[in-house]
Amino acid sequence: MSETERGRGPDADDAAEAAGSPSLDLGTGPNVTAEYPLKVEGLHKSFGGITAVDGASFEVERGSLTGLIGPNGAGKSTTFNLITGMLKPDSGTVTFNGEDVTGMKPHRIANRGMVRTFQIARELGDMTVLENMMLAPQAQQGEALWRSVTPGVRDDVIRQEEELLERVWEVLDFFDIDHIAEEYAGNLSGGQRKLLEMARALLTDPDMLLLDEPFAGVNPTLEKRLLDHIHELRGQGYTFLLVEHDMDLIMENCEHVIVLHQGRVLTEGAPEEVKANEDVIEAYLGGNV
């Protein structure tokens, strides 16, 4: 499917992106054919005299669950921030679905289908779970005040909100958090917040999800639930890039692993290959696996 067909053309402004309603089909997933939707080439980023990312280059295969690992200070979070527009690289490029998105603003990258979550969930605590979810879908006609108050046009706004509400309940049910829909998000446990953040990200109609330590602070029961959802979505065609410190979790769930060390890609490959790599053992695993 082309960028124009998705409504994510590189020249579309925010007003144009708000003209229609995106769709979410948990049964089919994304419909984009590029084999490697994300390509990172030669990324560099320094802060003062400290180099955080030093020429990192890698690709993420469509439909894969790819792990990005490395010791503290390896540049994982900075790399995530460079990919998603939170930071601008000093040099290098980020290509998503064939389009150069290097340095593009985060919301424009998200509008093109690459959405991230954060290590610390960023829910709106004074709003309910349901209200948090209703904010996520793109292209809501009610965001324009004149549409909400103009006779005739307002009927379209109401109709779209009803459709969005149905989608929201479907996703809440998918993530098993429909029973806390009326709870204030600020009252949720850490694991429930992670479920909410991933559910909200899915409502943006993404092609690819970048998850920054989604299991940090999550109890084993909710961790398993999150993993089950990730694997189910991956089976539907969604692509995941996952930063996680739990080595066993990465090795047991990712089919491809990228190892960062001092801002560079030390090695990458299948989990067993990475675990057996002597450079990884020395630099990251402290001499044992």
Coordinates of N, CA and C in Angstrom, one line a residue, residues 39-248:
K39 N 15.3 1.4 8.3 CA 16.7 1.3 8.0 C 17.4 2.5 8.6
V40 N 18.4 2.1 9.4 CA 19.2 3.1 10.2 C 20.6 3.1 9.6
E41 N 21.1 4.2 9.2 CA 22.4 4.2 8.5 C 23.3 5.3 9.1
G42 N 24.4 4.9 9.7 CA 25.4 5.8 10.2 C 25.0 6.9 11.1
L43 N 24.1 6.6 12.1 CA 23.7 7.6 13.0 C 24.8 8.0 14.0
H44 N 24.9 9.3 14.2 CA 25.9 9.9 15.1 C 25.1 10.9 16.0
K45 N 25.4 10.9 17.3 CA 24.9 11.9 18.2 C 25.8 12.1 19.3
S46 N 26.2 13.3 19.5 CA 27.1 13.7 20.7 C 26.5 14.7 21.5
F47 N 26.8 14.7 22.8 CA 26.3 15.7 23.8 C 27.6 16.3 24.4
G48 N 27.9 17.5 24.0 CA 29.2 18.1 24.4 C 30.3 17.2 23.8
G49 N 31.2 16.8 24.7 CA 32.3 15.9 24.3 C 32.0 14.5 24.4
I50 N 30.8 14.1 24.7 CA 30.5 12.7 24.9 C 29.7 12.2 23.7
T51 N 30.2 11.1 23.0 CA 29.5 10.5 21.9 C 28.6 9.4 22.4
A52 N 27.3 9.6 22.2 CA 26.3 8.6 22.6 C 26.0 7.6 21.6
V53 N 25.9 8.0 20.3 CA 25.7 7.1 19.2 C 26.8 7.4 18.2
D54 N 27.5 6.3 17.8 CA 28.7 6.5 17.0 C 28.7 5.7 15.7
G55 N 27.8 6.1 14.8 CA 27.7 5.4 13.5 C 26.9 4.1 13.5
A56 N 25.9 4.1 14.3 CA 25.0 2.9 14.3 C 24.2 2.7 13.0
S57 N 24.3 1.5 12.5 CA 23.6 1.1 11.3 C 22.9 -0.3 11.5
F58 N 21.6 -0.4 11.1 CA 21.0 -1.7 11.2 C 19.6 -1.6 10.4
E59 N 19.0 -2.7 10.2 CA 17.7 -2.8 9.5 C 16.8 -3.7 10.4
V60 N 15.5 -3.4 10.3 CA 14.5 -4.2 11.0 C 13.6 -4.8 9.9
E61 N 13.5 -6.1 9.9 CA 12.7 -6.8 9.0 C 11.2 -6.7 9.3
R62 N 10.4 -6.6 8.2 CA 8.9 -6.5 8.5 C 8.4 -7.8 9.1
G63 N 7.5 -7.6 10.1 CA 6.9 -8.7 10.7 C 7.7 -9.4 11.8
S64 N 8.9 -8.8 12.1 CA 9.8 -9.4 13.0 C 9.6 -8.8 14.4
L65 N 10.1 -9.6 15.4 CA 10.3 -9.1 16.8 C 11.8 -9.0 17.0
T66 N 12.3 -7.8 16.9 CA 13.7 -7.6 16.9 C 14.1 -7.0 18.3
G67 N 15.1 -7.5 18.9 CA 15.6 -7.0 20.2 C 16.8 -6.1 20.0
L68 N 16.8 -5.0 20.7 CA 18.0 -4.0 20.7 C 18.5 -4.0 22.2
I69 N 19.7 -4.6 22.3 CA 20.3 -4.7 23.7 C 21.7 -4.1 23.7
G70 N 22.2 -4.0 24.9 CA 23.5 -3.5 25.2 C 23.7 -3.1 26.6
P71 N 24.9 -2.9 27.1 CA 25.1 -2.5 28.5 C 24.6 -1.1 28.7
N72 N 24.6 -0.7 30.0 CA 24.2 0.7 30.3 C 25.2 1.6 29.6
G73 N 24.6 2.7 29.0 CA 25.5 3.6 28.3 C 25.8 3.2 26.9
A74 N 25.2 2.2 26.4 CA 25.5 1.7 25.0 C 24.9 2.6 23.9
G75 N 23.9 3.4 24.3 CA 23.3 4.3 23.3 C 21.9 3.8 22.9
K76 N 21.3 2.9 23.6 CA 20.0 2.3 23.2 C 18.9 3.4 23.2
S77 N 18.7 4.1 24.3 CA 17.7 5.0 24.4 C 17.9 6.2 23.5
T78 N 19.1 6.6 23.3 CA 19.4 7.7 22.4 C 19.1 7.3 21.0
T79 N 19.4 6.1 20.6 CA 19.1 5.6 19.3 C 17.6 5.6 19.1
F80 N 16.8 5.1 20.1 CA 15.4 5.2 20.0 C 14.9 6.6 19.7
N81 N 15.5 7.5 20.5 CA 15.1 8.9 20.4 C 15.4 9.5 19.0
L82 N 16.5 9.1 18.4 CA 16.9 9.6 17.1 C 16.0 9.0 16.0
I83 N 15.6 7.7 16.2 CA 14.8 7.1 15.2 C 13.4 7.7 15.2
T84 N 12.9 8.1 16.4 CA 11.5 8.5 16.5 C 11.3 10.0 16.5
G85 N 12.4 10.8 16.3 CA 12.3 12.2 16.2 C 12.4 13.0 17.5
M86 N 12.6 12.3 18.6 CA 12.8 13.0 19.9 C 14.1 13.8 19.9
L87 N 15.1 13.3 19.2 CA 16.3 14.0 19.0 C 16.7 14.0 17.5
K88 N 17.5 15.0 17.1 CA 18.0 15.1 15.8 C 19.4 14.6 15.7
P89 N 19.7 13.7 14.8 CA 21.1 13.2 14.8 C 22.1 14.3 14.2
D90 N 23.3 14.2 14.6 CA 24.4 15.0 14.0 C 24.6 14.6 12.6
S91 N 24.5 13.3 12.3 CA 24.6 12.8 10.9 C 24.0 11.5 10.9
G92 N 23.9 11.0 9.6 CA 23.2 9.7 9.4 C 21.8 9.8 9.0
T93 N 21.1 8.7 8.7 CA 19.8 8.8 8.2 C 18.9 7.7 8.8
V94 N 17.6 8.0 8.9 CA 16.6 7.0 9.3 C 15.6 7.0 8.2
T95 N 15.4 5.8 7.6 CA 14.4 5.6 6.6 C 13.3 4.7 7.0
F96 N 12.0 5.1 6.8 CA 10.9 4.3 7.2 C 9.9 4.1 6.0
N97 N 9.7 2.9 5.7 CA 8.9 2.6 4.5 C 9.3 3.4 3.3
G98 N 10.6 3.4 3.1 CA 11.2 4.1 1.9 C 11.3 5.6 2.0
E99 N 10.8 6.2 3.0 CA 10.9 7.7 3.2 C 11.9 8.1 4.2
D100 N 12.7 9.1 3.9 CA 13.7 9.6 4.8 C 12.9 10.4 5.9
V101 N 13.0 9.9 7.1 CA 12.3 10.6 8.2 C 13.3 11.2 9.2
T102 N 14.5 11.3 8.8 CA 15.6 11.8 9.7 C 15.2 13.2 10.2
G103 N 15.2 13.3 11.5 CA 15.0 14.6 12.2 C 13.5 15.1 12.1
M104 N 12.6 14.3 11.5 CA 11.3 14.7 11.4 C 10.6 14.8 12.8
K105 N 9.7 15.7 13.0 CA 9.0 15.8 14.3 C 8.3 14.5 14.7
P106 N 8.3 14.2 16.0 CA 7.8 12.9 16.4 C 6.4 12.6 16.0
H107 N 5.5 13.6 16.0 CA 4.1 13.4 15.6 C 4.0 13.1 14.1
R108 N 4.9 13.6 13.3 CA 4.8 13.3 11.9 C 5.3 11.9 11.6
I109 N 6.3 11.5 12.3 CA 6.8 10.1 12.2 C 5.7 9.1 12.6
A110 N 5.0 9.5 13.8 CA 3.9 8.6 14.2 C 2.8 8.6 13.2
N111 N 2.5 9.7 12.6 CA 1.5 9.7 11.6 C 1.8 8.8 10.4
R112 N 3.1 8.6 10.2 CA 3.5 7.7 9.1 C 3.5 6.2 9.4
G113 N 3.2 5.9 10.7 CA 3.0 4.6 11.1 C 4.1 4.0 12.0
M114 N 5.1 4.8 12.5 CA 6.1 4.3 13.4 C 5.8 4.9 14.8
V115 N 5.4 4.1 15.7 CA 5.0 4.6 17.0 C 5.8 4.0 18.1
R116 N 6.1 4.7 19.1 CA 6.9 4.2 20.2 C 6.2 4.3 21.6
T117 N 6.6 3.5 22.5 CA 6.2 3.6 23.9 C 7.5 4.0 24.7
F118 N 7.3 4.4 25.9 CA 8.4 4.9 26.8 C 8.6 3.9 28.0
Q119 N 9.8 4.0 28.5 CA 10.2 3.2 29.6 C 9.2 3.5 30.8
I120 N 9.0 4.8 31.0 CA 8.0 5.2 32.0 C 6.8 5.6 31.3
A121 N 5.7 4.9 31.5 CA 4.4 5.1 30.8 C 4.0 6.6 31.0
R122 N 3.5 7.2 29.9 CA 3.1 8.6 29.9 C 1.6 8.7 29.7
E123 N 0.8 8.1 30.6 CA -0.6 8.2 30.6 C -1.0 9.6 31.2
L124 N -2.3 10.0 30.9 CA -2.8 11.2 31.5 C -3.6 10.8 32.7
G125 N -2.9 11.0 33.9 CA -3.4 10.4 35.1 C -4.8 10.9 35.6
D126 N -5.1 12.2 35.2 CA -6.4 12.7 35.7 C -7.6 12.4 34.7
M127 N -7.3 11.6 33.7 CA -8.3 11.1 32.8 C -8.5 9.6 33.0
T128 N -9.7 9.1 32.6 CA -9.9 7.7 32.8 C -9.2 6.9 31.7
V129 N -9.1 5.6 31.8 CA -8.5 4.8 30.8 C -9.2 5.0 29.5
L130 N -10.5 5.0 29.5 CA -11.3 5.2 28.3 C -11.0 6.5 27.6
E131 N -10.9 7.6 28.4 CA -10.6 8.9 27.9 C -9.2 8.9 27.3
N132 N -8.2 8.3 28.0 CA -6.9 8.2 27.4 C -6.9 7.5 26.0
M133 N -7.7 6.5 25.9 CA -7.8 5.7 24.7 C -8.4 6.5 23.6
M134 N -9.4 7.3 23.9 CA -10.2 8.0 22.9 C -9.3 9.2 22.3
L135 N -8.3 9.6 23.0 CA -7.4 10.6 22.5 C -6.4 10.1 21.4
A136 N -6.2 8.8 21.4 CA -5.2 8.2 20.5 C -5.4 8.2 19.0
P137 N -6.6 7.8 18.6 CA -6.8 7.6 17.1 C -6.6 8.9 16.4
Q138 N -6.0 8.8 15.2 CA -5.7 9.9 14.4 C -6.9 10.4 13.6
A139 N -6.8 11.6 13.1 CA -7.8 12.2 12.1 C -9.2 12.2 12.7
Q140 N -9.3 12.7 13.9 CA -10.6 12.9 14.6 C -11.2 14.2 14.1
Q141 N -12.4 14.1 13.5 CA -13.0 15.3 13.0 C -13.4 16.3 14.1
G142 N -13.7 15.8 15.3 CA -14.1 16.6 16.4 C -13.0 17.5 17.0
E143 N -11.7 17.3 16.5 CA -10.6 18.1 16.9 C -10.8 19.5 16.4
A144 N -11.5 19.7 15.3 CA -11.8 21.0 14.8 C -13.1 21.6 15.4
L145 N -13.0 22.7 16.2 CA -14.2 23.1 16.9 C -15.4 23.4 16.0
W146 N -15.1 24.0 14.8 CA -16.2 24.3 14.0 C -17.0 23.1 13.6
R147 N -16.3 22.0 13.4 CA -17.1 20.8 13.1 C -18.0 20.3 14.2
S148 N -17.6 20.5 15.4 CA -18.4 20.1 16.6 C -19.6 20.9 16.8
V149 N -19.7 22.1 16.3 CA -20.8 23.0 16.6 C -21.6 23.3 15.3
T150 N -21.2 23.0 14.1 CA -21.9 23.3 12.9 C -23.0 22.3 12.6
P151 N -24.2 22.7 12.5 CA -25.3 21.8 12.2 C -25.0 21.0 10.9
G152 N -25.4 19.8 10.9 CA -25.1 18.9 9.7 C -23.8 18.3 9.8
V153 N -22.7 19.1 9.9 CA -21.4 18.6 10.0 C -21.2 17.9 11.4
R154 N -21.8 18.4 12.4 CA -21.7 17.9 13.7 C -22.2 16.4 13.7
D155 N -23.2 16.1 12.9 CA -23.6 14.7 12.8 C -22.5 13.8 12.4
D156 N -21.6 14.2 11.5 CA -20.5 13.4 11.1 C -19.5 13.2 12.3
V157 N -19.4 14.2 13.1 CA -18.5 14.1 14.2 C -19.0 13.1 15.2
I158 N -20.3 13.2 15.5 CA -20.9 12.2 16.4 C -20.8 10.8 15.9
R159 N -21.0 10.6 14.6 CA -21.0 9.3 14.0 C -19.6 8.7 14.1
Q160 N -18.6 9.6 13.8 CA -17.2 9.1 13.9 C -16.8 8.7 15.3
E161 N -17.3 9.6 16.3 CA -17.0 9.3 17.7 C -17.6 7.9 18.1
E162 N -18.8 7.6 17.6 CA -19.4 6.4 17.9 C -18.6 5.2 17.4
E163 N -18.1 5.4 16.2 CA -17.2 4.3 15.5 C -15.9 4.2 16.3
L164 N -15.3 5.3 16.7 CA -14.1 5.2 17.4 C -14.3 4.6 18.8
L165 N -15.4 4.9 19.4 CA -15.6 4.3 20.7 C -15.8 2.8 20.6
E166 N -16.4 2.3 19.5 CA -16.5 0.8 19.3 C -15.1 0.2 19.2
R167 N -14.2 0.9 18.4 CA -12.9 0.4 18.2 C -12.1 0.4 19.5
V168 N -12.3 1.5 20.3 CA -11.6 1.5 21.6 C -12.0 0.4 22.5
W169 N -13.3 0.1 22.5 CA -13.7 -1.1 23.4 C -13.1 -2.4 22.9
E170 N -13.0 -2.5 21.6 CA -12.4 -3.7 21.0 C -10.9 -3.9 21.5
V171 N -10.2 -2.8 21.4 CA -8.8 -2.8 21.8 C -8.7 -3.0 23.3
L172 N -9.5 -2.4 24.1 CA -9.5 -2.6 25.6 C -9.7 -4.1 25.9
D173 N -10.7 -4.7 25.2 CA -10.9 -6.1 25.4 C -9.7 -6.9 25.0
F174 N -9.1 -6.6 23.8 CA -8.0 -7.3 23.3 C -6.8 -7.3 24.4
F175 N -6.6 -6.2 25.1 CA -5.6 -6.1 26.1 C -6.1 -6.4 27.5
D176 N -7.3 -6.9 27.6 CA -7.8 -7.4 28.9 C -7.8 -6.2 29.9
I177 N -8.1 -5.0 29.5 CA -8.2 -3.9 30.5 C -9.6 -3.2 30.3
D178 N -10.6 -3.9 29.7 CA -11.9 -3.3 29.6 C -12.5 -3.1 30.9
H179 N -12.2 -3.9 31.9 CA -12.8 -3.8 33.2 C -12.3 -2.6 34.0
I180 N -11.3 -1.9 33.6 CA -10.8 -0.7 34.3 C -11.0 0.5 33.4
A181 N -11.9 0.4 32.5 CA -12.1 1.5 31.5 C -12.4 2.8 32.2
E182 N -13.2 2.8 33.3 CA -13.7 4.0 34.0 C -12.7 4.4 35.1
E183 N -11.6 3.6 35.3 CA -10.7 4.0 36.3 C -9.8 5.1 35.9
Y184 N -9.4 6.0 36.8 CA -8.4 7.0 36.5 C -7.1 6.4 36.2
A185 N -6.4 6.8 35.1 CA -5.2 6.2 34.7 C -4.1 6.4 35.7
G186 N -4.2 7.4 36.5 CA -3.2 7.7 37.6 C -3.3 6.7 38.7
N187 N -4.4 5.9 38.8 CA -4.5 4.9 39.8 C -4.1 3.5 39.4
L188 N -3.6 3.3 38.2 CA -3.3 2.0 37.7 C -1.9 1.6 38.2
S189 N -1.8 0.2 38.3 CA -0.5 -0.3 38.6 C 0.5 -0.1 37.4
G190 N 1.8 -0.3 37.7 CA 2.8 -0.2 36.6 C 2.5 -1.0 35.4
G191 N 2.1 -2.3 35.7 CA 1.8 -3.2 34.6 C 0.6 -2.8 33.8
Q192 N -0.4 -2.3 34.5 CA -1.6 -1.8 33.8 C -1.3 -0.6 33.0
R193 N -0.5 0.2 33.4 CA -0.1 1.4 32.6 C 0.6 1.0 31.4
K194 N 1.5 0.0 31.4 CA 2.2 -0.5 30.2 C 1.1 -1.1 29.3
L195 N 0.1 -1.8 29.7 CA -0.9 -2.3 28.9 C -1.7 -1.2 28.2
L196 N -2.0 -0.2 29.0 CA -2.7 1.0 28.5 C -1.9 1.7 27.4
E197 N -0.6 1.9 27.7 CA 0.3 2.6 26.7 C 0.4 1.8 25.4
M198 N 0.5 0.5 25.5 CA 0.6 -0.3 24.2 C -0.8 -0.3 23.5
A199 N -1.9 -0.4 24.3 CA -3.2 -0.4 23.6 C -3.4 1.0 23.0
R200 N -3.0 2.1 23.6 CA -3.2 3.4 23.0 C -2.3 3.6 21.8
A201 N -1.1 3.0 21.8 CA -0.3 3.1 20.6 C -0.9 2.3 19.5
L202 N -1.5 1.2 19.7 CA -2.1 0.4 18.7 C -3.3 1.2 18.0
L203 N -3.9 2.0 18.7 CA -5.1 2.8 18.2 C -4.6 3.9 17.2
T204 N -3.3 4.2 17.2 CA -2.8 5.1 16.2 C -2.7 4.5 14.8
D205 N -3.0 3.3 14.7 CA -3.0 2.6 13.4 C -1.5 2.4 12.9
P206 N -0.6 1.9 13.7 CA 0.8 1.8 13.3 C 1.1 0.7 12.4
D207 N 2.3 0.8 11.7 CA 2.9 -0.3 11.0 C 3.9 -1.0 11.9
M208 N 4.6 -0.1 12.7 CA 5.7 -0.6 13.5 C 5.7 0.0 14.9
L209 N 6.0 -0.8 15.9 CA 6.0 -0.3 17.3 C 7.4 -0.5 17.8
L210 N 7.9 0.6 18.4 CA 9.1 0.6 19.1 C 8.9 0.6 20.6
L211 N 9.2 -0.4 21.3 CA 8.9 -0.5 22.7 C 10.2 -0.4 23.6
D212 N 10.1 0.6 24.4 CA 11.3 1.0 25.3 C 11.1 0.3 26.7
E213 N 11.7 -0.8 26.9 CA 11.6 -1.5 28.2 C 10.2 -1.7 28.6
P214 N 9.3 -2.3 27.9 CA 7.9 -2.4 28.2 C 7.6 -3.3 29.4
F215 N 8.6 -4.1 29.9 CA 8.4 -5.0 31.0 C 9.0 -4.5 32.3
A216 N 9.7 -3.3 32.3 CA 10.3 -2.7 33.5 C 9.2 -2.5 34.5
G217 N 9.4 -3.0 35.7 CA 8.4 -2.8 36.8 C 7.1 -3.6 36.7
V218 N 7.1 -4.6 35.8 CA 5.8 -5.3 35.6 C 5.9 -6.7 36.2
N219 N 4.9 -7.1 36.9 CA 4.9 -8.4 37.6 C 4.8 -9.5 36.6
P220 N 5.2 -10.7 37.0 CA 5.3 -11.8 36.0 C 4.0 -12.1 35.3
T221 N 2.9 -12.0 35.9 CA 1.6 -12.3 35.3 C 1.3 -11.3 34.2
L222 N 1.5 -10.0 34.4 CA 1.2 -9.0 33.4 C 2.3 -9.0 32.3
E223 N 3.5 -9.4 32.7 CA 4.6 -9.6 31.7 C 4.2 -10.6 30.7
K224 N 3.7 -11.7 31.2 CA 3.3 -12.8 30.2 C 2.1 -12.3 29.4
R225 N 1.2 -11.5 29.9 CA 0.1 -11.0 29.1 C 0.6 -10.1 28.0
L226 N 1.5 -9.2 28.4 CA 2.1 -8.3 27.4 C 2.8 -9.1 26.3
L227 N 3.6 -10.1 26.7 CA 4.3 -10.9 25.7 C 3.3 -11.6 24.8
D228 N 2.2 -12.1 25.3 CA 1.2 -12.8 24.5 C 0.6 -11.8 23.5
H229 N 0.3 -10.6 23.9 CA -0.2 -9.6 23.0 C 0.8 -9.3 21.9
I230 N 2.0 -9.1 22.3 CA 3.1 -8.8 21.3 C 3.2 -9.9 20.3
H231 N 3.2 -11.1 20.7 CA 3.3 -12.2 19.8 C 2.1 -12.3 18.9
E232 N 0.9 -12.1 19.4 CA -0.3 -12.2 18.6 C -0.3 -11.1 17.6
L233 N 0.1 -9.9 17.9 CA 0.2 -8.8 17.0 C 1.2 -9.0 15.9
R234 N 2.3 -9.5 16.3 CA 3.4 -9.9 15.4 C 2.9 -10.9 14.4
G235 N 2.1 -11.9 14.8 CA 1.5 -12.9 13.9 C 0.6 -12.2 12.9
Q236 N 0.0 -11.1 13.3 CA -0.9 -10.4 12.3 C -0.1 -9.4 11.4
G237 N 1.2 -9.4 11.5 CA 2.0 -8.6 10.6 C 2.6 -7.4 11.1
Y238 N 2.4 -7.0 12.4 CA 3.0 -5.9 13.0 C 4.5 -6.1 13.2
T239 N 5.3 -5.1 13.1 CA 6.8 -5.1 13.3 C 7.1 -4.5 14.6
F240 N 8.0 -5.1 15.4 CA 8.4 -4.6 16.7 C 9.9 -4.5 16.8
L241 N 10.4 -3.4 17.4 CA 11.8 -3.2 17.8 C 11.7 -3.0 19.3
L242 N 12.4 -3.8 20.1 CA 12.2 -3.9 21.5 C 13.5 -3.7 22.2
V243 N 13.6 -2.7 23.1 CA 14.7 -2.5 24.0 C 14.3 -3.1 25.4
E244 N 15.2 -4.0 25.9 CA 14.9 -4.7 27.1 C 16.2 -5.1 27.8
H245 N 16.3 -5.0 29.1 CA 17.5 -5.4 29.8 C 17.5 -6.9 30.2
D246 N 16.4 -7.5 30.2 CA 16.2 -8.9 30.6 C 16.8 -9.8 29.4
M247 N 18.0 -10.3 29.5 CA 18.6 -11.0 28.5 C 17.8 -12.3 28.1
D248 N 17.3 -13.0 29.1 CA 16.6 -14.2 28.9 C 15.3 -13.9 28.1

